[in-house]
Short mmCIF file of N, CA and C in Angstrom, two decimals:
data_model
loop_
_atom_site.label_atom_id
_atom_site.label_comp_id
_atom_site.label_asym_id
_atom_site.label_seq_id
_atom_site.Cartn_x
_atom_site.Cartn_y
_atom_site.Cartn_z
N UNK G 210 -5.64 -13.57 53.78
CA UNK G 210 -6.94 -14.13 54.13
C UNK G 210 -7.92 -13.03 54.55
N UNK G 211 -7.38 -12.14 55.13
CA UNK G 211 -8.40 -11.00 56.06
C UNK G 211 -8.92 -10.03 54.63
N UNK G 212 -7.96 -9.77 53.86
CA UNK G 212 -8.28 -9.01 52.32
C UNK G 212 -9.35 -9.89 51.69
N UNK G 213 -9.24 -11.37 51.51
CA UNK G 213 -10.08 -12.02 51.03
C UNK G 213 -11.59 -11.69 51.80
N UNK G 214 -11.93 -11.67 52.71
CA UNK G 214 -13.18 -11.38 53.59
C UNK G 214 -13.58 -10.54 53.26
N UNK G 215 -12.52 -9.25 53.64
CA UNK G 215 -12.92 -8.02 53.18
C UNK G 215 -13.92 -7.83 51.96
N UNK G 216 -13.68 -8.58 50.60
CA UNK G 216 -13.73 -8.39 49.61
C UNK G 216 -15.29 -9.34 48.91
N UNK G 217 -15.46 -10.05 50.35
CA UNK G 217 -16.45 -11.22 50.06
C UNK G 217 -17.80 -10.19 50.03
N UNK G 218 -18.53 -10.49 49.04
CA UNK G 218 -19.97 -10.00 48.52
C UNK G 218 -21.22 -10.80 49.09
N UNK G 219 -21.75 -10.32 49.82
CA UNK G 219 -22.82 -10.78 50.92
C UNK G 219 -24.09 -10.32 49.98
N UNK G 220 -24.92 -11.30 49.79
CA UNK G 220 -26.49 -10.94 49.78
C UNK G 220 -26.59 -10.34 50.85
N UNK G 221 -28.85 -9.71 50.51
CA UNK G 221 -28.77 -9.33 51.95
C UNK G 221 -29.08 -10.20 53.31
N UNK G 222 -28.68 -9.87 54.43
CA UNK G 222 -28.78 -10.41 55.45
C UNK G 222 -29.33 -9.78 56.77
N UNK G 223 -29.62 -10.29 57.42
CA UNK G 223 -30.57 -9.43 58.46
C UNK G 223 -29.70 -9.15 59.91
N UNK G 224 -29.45 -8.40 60.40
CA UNK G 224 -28.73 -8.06 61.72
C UNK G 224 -29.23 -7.53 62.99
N UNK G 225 -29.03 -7.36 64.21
CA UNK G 225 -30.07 -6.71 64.83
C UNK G 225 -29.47 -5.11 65.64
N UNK G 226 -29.68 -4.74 66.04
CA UNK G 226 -29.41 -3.44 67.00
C UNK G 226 -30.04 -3.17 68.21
N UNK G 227 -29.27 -3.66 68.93
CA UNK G 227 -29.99 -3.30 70.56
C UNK G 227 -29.46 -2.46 71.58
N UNK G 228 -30.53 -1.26 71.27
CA UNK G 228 -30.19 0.45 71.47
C UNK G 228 -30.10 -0.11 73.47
N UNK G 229 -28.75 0.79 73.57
CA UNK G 229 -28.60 1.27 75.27
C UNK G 229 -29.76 1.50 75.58
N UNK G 230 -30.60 2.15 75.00
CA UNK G 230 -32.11 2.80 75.69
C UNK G 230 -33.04 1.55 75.75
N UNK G 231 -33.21 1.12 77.08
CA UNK G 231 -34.51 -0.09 77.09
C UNK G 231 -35.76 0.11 76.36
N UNK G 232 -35.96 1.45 76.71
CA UNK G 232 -37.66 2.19 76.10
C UNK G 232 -37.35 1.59 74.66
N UNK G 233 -36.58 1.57 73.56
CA UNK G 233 -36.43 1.35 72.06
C UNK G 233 -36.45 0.44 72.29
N UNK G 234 -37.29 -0.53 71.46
CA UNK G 234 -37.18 -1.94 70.77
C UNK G 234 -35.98 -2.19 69.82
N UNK G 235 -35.75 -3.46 70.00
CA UNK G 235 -34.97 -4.15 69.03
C UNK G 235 -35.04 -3.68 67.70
N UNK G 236 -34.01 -3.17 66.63
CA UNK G 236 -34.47 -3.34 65.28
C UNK G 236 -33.94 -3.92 65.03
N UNK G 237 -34.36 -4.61 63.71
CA UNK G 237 -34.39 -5.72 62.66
C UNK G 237 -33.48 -4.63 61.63
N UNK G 238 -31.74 -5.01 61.00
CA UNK G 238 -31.47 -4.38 59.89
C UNK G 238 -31.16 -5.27 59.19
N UNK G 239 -31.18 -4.36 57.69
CA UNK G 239 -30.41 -5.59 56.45
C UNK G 239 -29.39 -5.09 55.87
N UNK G 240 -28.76 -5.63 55.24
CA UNK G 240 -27.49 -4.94 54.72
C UNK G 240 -27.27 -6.05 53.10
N UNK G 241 -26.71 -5.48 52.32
CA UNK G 241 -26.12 -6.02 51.28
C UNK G 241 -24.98 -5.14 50.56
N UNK G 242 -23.83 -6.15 50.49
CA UNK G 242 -22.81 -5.67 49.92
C UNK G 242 -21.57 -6.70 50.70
N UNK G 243 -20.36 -5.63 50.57
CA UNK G 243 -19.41 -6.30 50.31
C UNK G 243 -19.16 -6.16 52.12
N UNK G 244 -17.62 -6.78 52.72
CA UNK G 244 -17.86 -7.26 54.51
C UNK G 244 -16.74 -6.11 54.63
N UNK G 245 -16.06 -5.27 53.88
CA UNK G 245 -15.22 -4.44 54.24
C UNK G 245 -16.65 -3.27 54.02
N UNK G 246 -17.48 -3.19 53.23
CA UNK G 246 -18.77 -1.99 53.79
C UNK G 246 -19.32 -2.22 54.47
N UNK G 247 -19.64 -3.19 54.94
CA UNK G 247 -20.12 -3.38 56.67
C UNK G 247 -19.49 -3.42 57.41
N UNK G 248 -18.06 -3.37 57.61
CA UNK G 248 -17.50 -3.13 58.94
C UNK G 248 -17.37 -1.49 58.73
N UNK G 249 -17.06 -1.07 57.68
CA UNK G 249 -17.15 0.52 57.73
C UNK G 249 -18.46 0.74 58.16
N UNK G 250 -19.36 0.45 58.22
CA UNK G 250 -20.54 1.08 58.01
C UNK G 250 -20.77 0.64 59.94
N UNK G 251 -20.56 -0.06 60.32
CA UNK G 251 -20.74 -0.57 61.82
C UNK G 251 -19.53 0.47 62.26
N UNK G 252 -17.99 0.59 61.78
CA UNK G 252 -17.47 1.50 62.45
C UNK G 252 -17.82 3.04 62.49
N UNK G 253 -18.67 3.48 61.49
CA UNK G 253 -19.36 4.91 61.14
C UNK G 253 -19.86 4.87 62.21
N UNK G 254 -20.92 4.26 62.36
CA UNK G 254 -21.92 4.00 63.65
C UNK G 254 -21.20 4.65 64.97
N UNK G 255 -20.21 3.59 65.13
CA UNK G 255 -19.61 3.89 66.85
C UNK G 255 -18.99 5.36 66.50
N UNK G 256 -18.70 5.58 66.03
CA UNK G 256 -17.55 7.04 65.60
C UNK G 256 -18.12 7.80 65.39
N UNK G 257 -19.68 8.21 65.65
CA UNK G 257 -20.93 9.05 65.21
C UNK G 257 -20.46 9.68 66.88
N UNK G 258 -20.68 8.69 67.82
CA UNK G 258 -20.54 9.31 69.16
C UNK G 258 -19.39 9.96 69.62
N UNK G 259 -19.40 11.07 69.58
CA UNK G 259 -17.86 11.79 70.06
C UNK G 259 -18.04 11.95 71.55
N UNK G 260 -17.33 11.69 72.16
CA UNK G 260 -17.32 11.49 73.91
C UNK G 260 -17.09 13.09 74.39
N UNK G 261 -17.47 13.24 75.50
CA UNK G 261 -17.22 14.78 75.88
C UNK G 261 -15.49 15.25 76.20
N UNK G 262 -14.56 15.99 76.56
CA UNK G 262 -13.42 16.69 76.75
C UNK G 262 -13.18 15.88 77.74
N UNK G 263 -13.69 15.64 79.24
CA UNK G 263 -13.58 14.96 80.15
C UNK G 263 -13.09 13.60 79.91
N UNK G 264 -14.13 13.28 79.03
CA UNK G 264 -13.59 11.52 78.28
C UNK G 264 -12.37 11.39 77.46
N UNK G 265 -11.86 12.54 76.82
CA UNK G 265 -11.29 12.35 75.99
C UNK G 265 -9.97 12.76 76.46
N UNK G 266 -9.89 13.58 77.91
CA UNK G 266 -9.16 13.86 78.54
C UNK G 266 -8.09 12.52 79.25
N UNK G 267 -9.51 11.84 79.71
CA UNK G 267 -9.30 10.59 80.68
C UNK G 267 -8.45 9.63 79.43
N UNK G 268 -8.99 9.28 78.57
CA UNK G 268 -8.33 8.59 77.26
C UNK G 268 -6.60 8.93 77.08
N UNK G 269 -6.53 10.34 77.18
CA UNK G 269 -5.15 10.91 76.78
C UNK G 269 -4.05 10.11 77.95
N UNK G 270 -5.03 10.55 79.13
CA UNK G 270 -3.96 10.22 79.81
C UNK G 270 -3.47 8.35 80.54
N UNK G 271 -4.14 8.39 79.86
CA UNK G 271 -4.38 6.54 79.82
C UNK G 271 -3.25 6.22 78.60
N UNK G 272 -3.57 6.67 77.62
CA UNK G 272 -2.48 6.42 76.63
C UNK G 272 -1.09 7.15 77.15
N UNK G 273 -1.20 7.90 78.02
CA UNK G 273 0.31 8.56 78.28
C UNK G 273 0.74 7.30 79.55
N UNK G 274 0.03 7.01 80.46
CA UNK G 274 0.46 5.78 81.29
C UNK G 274 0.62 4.83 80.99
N UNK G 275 -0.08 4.37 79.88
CA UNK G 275 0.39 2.56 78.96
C UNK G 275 1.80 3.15 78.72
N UNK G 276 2.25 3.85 77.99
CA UNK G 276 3.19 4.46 76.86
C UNK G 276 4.26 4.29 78.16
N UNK G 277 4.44 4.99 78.93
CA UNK G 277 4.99 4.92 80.18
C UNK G 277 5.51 3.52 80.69
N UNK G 278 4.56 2.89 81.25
CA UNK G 278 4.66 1.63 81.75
C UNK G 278 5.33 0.62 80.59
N UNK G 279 4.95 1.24 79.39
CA UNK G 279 5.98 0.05 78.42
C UNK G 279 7.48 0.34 77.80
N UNK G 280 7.75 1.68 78.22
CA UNK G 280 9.42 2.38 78.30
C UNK G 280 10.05 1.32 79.40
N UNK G 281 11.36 1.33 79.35
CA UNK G 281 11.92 0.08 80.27
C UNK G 281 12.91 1.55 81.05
N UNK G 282 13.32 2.37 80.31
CA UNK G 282 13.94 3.88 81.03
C UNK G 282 13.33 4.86 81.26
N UNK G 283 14.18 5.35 81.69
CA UNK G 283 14.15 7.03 82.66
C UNK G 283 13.92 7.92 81.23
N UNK G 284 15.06 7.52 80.28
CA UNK G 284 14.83 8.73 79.22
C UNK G 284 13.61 8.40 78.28
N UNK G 285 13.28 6.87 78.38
CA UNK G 285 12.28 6.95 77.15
C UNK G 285 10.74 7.57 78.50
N UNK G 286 10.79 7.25 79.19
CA UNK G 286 9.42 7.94 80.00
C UNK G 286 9.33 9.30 79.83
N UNK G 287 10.64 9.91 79.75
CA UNK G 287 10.52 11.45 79.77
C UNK G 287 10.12 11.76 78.38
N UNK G 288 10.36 11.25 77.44
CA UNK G 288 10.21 11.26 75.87
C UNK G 288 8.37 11.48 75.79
N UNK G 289 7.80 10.46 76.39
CA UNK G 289 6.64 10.20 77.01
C UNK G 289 5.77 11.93 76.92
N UNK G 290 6.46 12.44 77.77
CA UNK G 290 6.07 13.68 78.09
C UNK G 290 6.19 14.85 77.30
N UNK G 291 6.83 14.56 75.83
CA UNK G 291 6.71 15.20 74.82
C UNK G 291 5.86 15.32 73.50
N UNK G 292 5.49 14.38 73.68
CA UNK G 292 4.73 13.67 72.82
C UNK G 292 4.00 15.18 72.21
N UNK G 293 3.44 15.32 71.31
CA UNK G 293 2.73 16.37 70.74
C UNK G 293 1.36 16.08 70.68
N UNK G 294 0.05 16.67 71.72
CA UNK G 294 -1.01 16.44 71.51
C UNK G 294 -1.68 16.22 70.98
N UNK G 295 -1.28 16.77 69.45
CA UNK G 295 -1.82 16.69 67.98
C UNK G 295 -1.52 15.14 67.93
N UNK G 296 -0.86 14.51 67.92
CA UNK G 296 -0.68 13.08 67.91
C UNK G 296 -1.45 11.97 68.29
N UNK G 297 -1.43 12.29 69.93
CA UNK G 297 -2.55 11.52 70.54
C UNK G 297 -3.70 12.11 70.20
N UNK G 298 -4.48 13.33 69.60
CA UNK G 298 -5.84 13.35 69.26
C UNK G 298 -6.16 12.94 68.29
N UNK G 299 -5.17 12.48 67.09
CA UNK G 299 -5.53 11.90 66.07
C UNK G 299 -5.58 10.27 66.48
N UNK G 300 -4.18 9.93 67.16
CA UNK G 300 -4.53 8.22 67.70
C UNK G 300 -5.88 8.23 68.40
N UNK G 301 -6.47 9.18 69.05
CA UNK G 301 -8.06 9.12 69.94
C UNK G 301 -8.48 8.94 68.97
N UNK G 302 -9.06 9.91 67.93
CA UNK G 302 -10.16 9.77 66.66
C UNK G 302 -10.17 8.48 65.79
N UNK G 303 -8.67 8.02 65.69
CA UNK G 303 -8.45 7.20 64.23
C UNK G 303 -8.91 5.75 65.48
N UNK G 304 -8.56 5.47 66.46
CA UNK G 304 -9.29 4.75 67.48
C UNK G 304 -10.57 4.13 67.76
N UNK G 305 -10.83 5.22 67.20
CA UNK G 305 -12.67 4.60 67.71
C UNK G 305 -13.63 3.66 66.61
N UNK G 306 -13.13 2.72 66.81
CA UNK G 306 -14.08 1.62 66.07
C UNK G 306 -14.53 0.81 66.95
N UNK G 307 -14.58 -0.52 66.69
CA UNK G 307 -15.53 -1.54 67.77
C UNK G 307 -14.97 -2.57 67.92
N UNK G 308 -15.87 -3.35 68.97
CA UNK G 308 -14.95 -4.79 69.67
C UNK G 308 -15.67 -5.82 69.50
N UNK G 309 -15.33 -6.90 68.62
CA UNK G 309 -15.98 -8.09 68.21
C UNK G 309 -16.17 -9.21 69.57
N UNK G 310 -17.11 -8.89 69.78
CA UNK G 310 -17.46 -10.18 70.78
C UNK G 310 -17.60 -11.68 70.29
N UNK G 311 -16.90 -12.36 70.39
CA UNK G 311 -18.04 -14.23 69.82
C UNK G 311 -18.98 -14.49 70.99
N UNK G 312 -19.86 -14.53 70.14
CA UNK G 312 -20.69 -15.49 71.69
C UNK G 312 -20.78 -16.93 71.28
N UNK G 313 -21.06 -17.34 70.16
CA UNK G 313 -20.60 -18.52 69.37
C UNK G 313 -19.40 -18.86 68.49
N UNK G 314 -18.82 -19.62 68.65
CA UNK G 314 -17.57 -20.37 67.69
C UNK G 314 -18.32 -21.01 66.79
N UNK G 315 -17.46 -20.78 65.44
CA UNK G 315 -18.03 -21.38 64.71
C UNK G 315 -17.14 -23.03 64.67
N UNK G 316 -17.90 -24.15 64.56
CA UNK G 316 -17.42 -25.35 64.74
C UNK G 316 -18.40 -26.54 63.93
N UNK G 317 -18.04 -27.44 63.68
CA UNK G 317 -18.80 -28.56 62.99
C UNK G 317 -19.87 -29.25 64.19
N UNK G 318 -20.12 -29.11 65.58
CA UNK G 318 -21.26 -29.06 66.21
C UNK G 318 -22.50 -27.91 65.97
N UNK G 319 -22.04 -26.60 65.56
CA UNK G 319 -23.05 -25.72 65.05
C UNK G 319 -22.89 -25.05 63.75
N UNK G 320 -22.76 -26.55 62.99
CA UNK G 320 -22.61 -25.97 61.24
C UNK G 320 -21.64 -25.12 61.01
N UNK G 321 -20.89 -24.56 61.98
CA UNK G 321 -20.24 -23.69 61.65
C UNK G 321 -20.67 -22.34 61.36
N UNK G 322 -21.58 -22.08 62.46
CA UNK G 322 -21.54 -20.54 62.51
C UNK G 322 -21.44 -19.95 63.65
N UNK G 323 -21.13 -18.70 63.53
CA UNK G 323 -21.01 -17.99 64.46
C UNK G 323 -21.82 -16.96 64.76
N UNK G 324 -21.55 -16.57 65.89
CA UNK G 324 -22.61 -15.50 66.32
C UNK G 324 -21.79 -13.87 67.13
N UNK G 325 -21.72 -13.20 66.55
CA UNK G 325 -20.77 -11.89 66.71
C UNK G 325 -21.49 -10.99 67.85
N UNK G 326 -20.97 -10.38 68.86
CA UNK G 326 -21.88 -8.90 69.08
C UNK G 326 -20.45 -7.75 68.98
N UNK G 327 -21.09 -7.34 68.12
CA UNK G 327 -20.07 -5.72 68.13
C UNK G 327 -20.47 -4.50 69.04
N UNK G 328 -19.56 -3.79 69.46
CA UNK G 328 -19.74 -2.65 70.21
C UNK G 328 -18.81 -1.68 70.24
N UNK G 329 -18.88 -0.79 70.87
CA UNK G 329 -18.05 0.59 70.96
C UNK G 329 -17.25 0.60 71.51
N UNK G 330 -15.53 0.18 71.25
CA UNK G 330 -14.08 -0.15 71.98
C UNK G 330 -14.18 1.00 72.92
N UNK G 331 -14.78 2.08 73.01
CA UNK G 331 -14.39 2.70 74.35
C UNK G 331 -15.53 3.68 74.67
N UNK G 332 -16.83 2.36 74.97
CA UNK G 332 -18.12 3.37 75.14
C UNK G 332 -18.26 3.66 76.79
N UNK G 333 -17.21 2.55 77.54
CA UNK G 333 -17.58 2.99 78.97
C UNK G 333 -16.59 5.18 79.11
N UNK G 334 -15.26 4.66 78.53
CA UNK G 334 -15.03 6.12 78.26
C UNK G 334 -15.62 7.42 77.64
N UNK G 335 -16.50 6.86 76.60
CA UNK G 335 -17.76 8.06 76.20
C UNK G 335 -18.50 8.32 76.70
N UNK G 336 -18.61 7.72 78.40
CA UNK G 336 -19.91 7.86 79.45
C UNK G 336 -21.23 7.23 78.86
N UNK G 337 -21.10 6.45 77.81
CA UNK G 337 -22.02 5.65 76.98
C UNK G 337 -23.50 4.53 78.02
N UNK G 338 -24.24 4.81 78.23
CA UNK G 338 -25.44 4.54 78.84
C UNK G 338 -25.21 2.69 78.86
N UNK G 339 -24.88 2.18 80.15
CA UNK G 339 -24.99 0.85 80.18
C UNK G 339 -26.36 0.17 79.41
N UNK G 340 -25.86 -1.01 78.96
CA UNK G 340 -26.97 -1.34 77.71
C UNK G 340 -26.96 -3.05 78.53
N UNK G 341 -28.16 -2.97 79.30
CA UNK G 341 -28.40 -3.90 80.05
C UNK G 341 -28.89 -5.31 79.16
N UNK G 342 -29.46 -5.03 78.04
CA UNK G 342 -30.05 -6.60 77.38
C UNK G 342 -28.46 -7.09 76.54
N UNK G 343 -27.52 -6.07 76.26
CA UNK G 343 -26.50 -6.81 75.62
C UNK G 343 -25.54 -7.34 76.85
N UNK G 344 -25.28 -6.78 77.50
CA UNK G 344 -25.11 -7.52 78.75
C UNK G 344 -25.20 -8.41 78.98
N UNK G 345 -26.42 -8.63 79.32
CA UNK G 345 -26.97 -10.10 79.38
C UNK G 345 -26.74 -11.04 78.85
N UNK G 346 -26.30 -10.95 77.33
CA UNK G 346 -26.21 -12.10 76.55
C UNK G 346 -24.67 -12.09 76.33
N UNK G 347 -24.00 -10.78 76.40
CA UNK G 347 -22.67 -10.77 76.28
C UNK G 347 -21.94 -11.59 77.61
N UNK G 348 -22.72 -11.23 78.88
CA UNK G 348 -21.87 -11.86 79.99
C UNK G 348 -20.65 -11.39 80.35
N UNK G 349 -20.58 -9.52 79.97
CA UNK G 349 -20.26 -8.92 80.42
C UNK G 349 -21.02 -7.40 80.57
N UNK G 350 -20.10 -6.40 81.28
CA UNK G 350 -20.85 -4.63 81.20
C UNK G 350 -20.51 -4.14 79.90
N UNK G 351 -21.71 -4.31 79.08
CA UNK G 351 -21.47 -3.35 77.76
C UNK G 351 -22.15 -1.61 77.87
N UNK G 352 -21.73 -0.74 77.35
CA UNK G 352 -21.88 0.37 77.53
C UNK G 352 -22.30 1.30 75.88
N UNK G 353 -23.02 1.35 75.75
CA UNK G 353 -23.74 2.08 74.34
C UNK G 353 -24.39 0.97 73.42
N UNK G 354 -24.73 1.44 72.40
CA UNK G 354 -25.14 0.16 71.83
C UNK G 354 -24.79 -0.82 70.77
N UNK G 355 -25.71 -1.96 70.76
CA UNK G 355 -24.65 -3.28 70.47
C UNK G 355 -25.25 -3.82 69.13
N UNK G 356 -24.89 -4.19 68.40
CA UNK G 356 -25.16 -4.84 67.59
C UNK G 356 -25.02 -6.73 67.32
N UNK G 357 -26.22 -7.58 66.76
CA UNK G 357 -25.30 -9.02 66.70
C UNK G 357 -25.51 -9.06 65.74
N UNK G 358 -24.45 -10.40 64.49
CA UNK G 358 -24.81 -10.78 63.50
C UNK G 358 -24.19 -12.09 63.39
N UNK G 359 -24.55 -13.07 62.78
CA UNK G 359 -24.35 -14.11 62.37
C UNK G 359 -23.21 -14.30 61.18
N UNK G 360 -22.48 -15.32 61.12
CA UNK G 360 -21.75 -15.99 60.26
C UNK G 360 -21.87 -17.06 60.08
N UNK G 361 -21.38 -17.77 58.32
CA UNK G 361 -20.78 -19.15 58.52
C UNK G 361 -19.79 -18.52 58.20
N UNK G 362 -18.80 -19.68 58.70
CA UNK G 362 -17.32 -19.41 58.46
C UNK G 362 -16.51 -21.09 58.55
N UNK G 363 -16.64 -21.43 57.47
CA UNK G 363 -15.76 -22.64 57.26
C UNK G 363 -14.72 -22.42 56.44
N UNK G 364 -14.78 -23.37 55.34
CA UNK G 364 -13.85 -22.53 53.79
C UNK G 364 -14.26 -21.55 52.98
N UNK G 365 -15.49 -21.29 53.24
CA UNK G 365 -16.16 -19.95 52.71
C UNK G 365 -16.82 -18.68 54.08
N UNK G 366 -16.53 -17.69 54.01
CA UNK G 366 -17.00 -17.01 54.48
C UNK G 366 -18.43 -16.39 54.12
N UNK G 367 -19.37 -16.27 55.02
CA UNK G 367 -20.48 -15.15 54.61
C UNK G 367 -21.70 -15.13 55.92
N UNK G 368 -21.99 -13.67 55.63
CA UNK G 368 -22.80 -13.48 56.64
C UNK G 368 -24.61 -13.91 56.17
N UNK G 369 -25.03 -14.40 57.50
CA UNK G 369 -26.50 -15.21 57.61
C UNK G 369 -27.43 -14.45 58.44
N UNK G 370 -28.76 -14.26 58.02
CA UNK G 370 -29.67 -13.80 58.97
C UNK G 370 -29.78 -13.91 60.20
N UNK G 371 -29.67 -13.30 61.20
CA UNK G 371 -29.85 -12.91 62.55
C UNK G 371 -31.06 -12.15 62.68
N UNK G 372 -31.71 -12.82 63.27
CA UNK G 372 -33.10 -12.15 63.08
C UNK G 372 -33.47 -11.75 64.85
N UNK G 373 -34.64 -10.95 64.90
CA UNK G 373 -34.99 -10.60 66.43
C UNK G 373 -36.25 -11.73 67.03
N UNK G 374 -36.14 -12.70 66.39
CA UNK G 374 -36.55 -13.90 67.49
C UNK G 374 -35.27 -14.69 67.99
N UNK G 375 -34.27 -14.67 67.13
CA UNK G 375 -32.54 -15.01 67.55
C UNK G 375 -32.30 -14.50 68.72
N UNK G 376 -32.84 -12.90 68.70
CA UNK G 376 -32.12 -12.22 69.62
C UNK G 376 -33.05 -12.64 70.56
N UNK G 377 -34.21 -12.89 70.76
CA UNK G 377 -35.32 -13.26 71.98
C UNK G 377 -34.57 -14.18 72.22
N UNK G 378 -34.38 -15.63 71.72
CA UNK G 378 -33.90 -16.46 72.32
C UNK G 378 -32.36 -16.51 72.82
N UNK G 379 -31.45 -15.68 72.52
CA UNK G 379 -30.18 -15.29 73.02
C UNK G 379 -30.73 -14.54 74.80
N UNK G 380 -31.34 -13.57 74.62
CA UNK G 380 -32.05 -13.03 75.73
C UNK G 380 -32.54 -13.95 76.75
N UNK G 381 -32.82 -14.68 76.49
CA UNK G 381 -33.83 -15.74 77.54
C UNK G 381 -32.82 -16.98 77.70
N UNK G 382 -31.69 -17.30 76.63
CA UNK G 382 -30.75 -18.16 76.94
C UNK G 382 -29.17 -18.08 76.62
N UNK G 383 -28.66 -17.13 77.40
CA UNK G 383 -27.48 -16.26 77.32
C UNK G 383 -26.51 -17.90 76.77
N UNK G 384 -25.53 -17.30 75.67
CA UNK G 384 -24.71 -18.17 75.09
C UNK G 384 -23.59 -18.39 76.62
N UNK G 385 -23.05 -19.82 76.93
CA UNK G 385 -22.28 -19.57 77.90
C UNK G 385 -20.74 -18.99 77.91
N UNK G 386 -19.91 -17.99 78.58
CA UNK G 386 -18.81 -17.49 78.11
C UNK G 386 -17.37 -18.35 77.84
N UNK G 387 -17.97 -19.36 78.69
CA UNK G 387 -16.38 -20.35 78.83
C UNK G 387 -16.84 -21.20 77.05
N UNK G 388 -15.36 -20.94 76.74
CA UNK G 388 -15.05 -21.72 75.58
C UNK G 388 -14.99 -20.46 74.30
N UNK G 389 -15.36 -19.30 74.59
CA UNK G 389 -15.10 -18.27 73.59
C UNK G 389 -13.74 -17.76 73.13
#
């Protein structure tokens, strides 16, 4: 099913971008093509930002404490500590794509669409500039910047204009989080 999506051919459609920086206005983008070049093209985006040594430091050793905490022994923790750096800097790099928010379900009360915000899986770790209007509508702390776009998604998939009076009215009437 997920190959099938991938593969689905979108007219164009309109999306928005709402830069961390308040001073920038909203833009209005379009896109046409296929939904596996737009998620590449949204993961290019986040993966443009390379986080400083510090961040990427803090990252390493976060992945060495999950890794840790999910060994049940003494010898696999120590194993832990071998790991070859080259390893985890490629799991850091090959990592950095984004985190699909719903703010809408798609359901037969709203035709069945949905409403997405994507963002940067680890922009609070890139020291990424809190992005106060996605926030807002996300109804949580987002950190760099966000993108929304629309779907239907019933027995057919495809993406629908999201336009920046959408986003005004998302702004002024935050989707509520319970039920996502």
């Amino acid at each position: 099913m997920v190959d099938d999506i991938l593969k689905c051919i979108h007219n164009e459609f309109k999306y928005v971008l709402i830069s961390c920086d308040i001073n920038n206005e909203i833009k209005e983008l379009t896109f046409k093509g296929s939904e596996e070049k737009f998620q590449n093209t949204l993961g290019s985006y986040f993966r443009r930002i390379i986080f400083d040594e510090k961040g990427k430091d803090e990252l390493k050793e976060s992945i060495k404490e999950k890794l840790k905490t999910n060994d049940k022994n003494d010898e696999d923790k120590e194993k832990v500590n071998t790991i070859s750096p080259d390893i985890i800097n490629n799991a850091i790099e090959s990592s950095q794509t984004y985190q699909i928010i719903p703010l809408t379900i798609p359901n037969e009360k709203n035709d069945f669409l949905g409403i997405n915000c994507y963002i940067d899986d680890i922009g609070r770790i890139k020291k990424l500039p809190y992005n106060s209007r996605a926030s807002r509508i996300c109804s949580t702390e987002i950190y760099g910047d966000a993108f929304l776009s629309k779907t239907y998604d019933n027995e057919d998939f495809k993406r629908c204009d999201f336009t920046i009076s959408e986003y005004d009215e998302f702004l002024k009437n935050p989707p509520k989080s319970e039920n996502r």
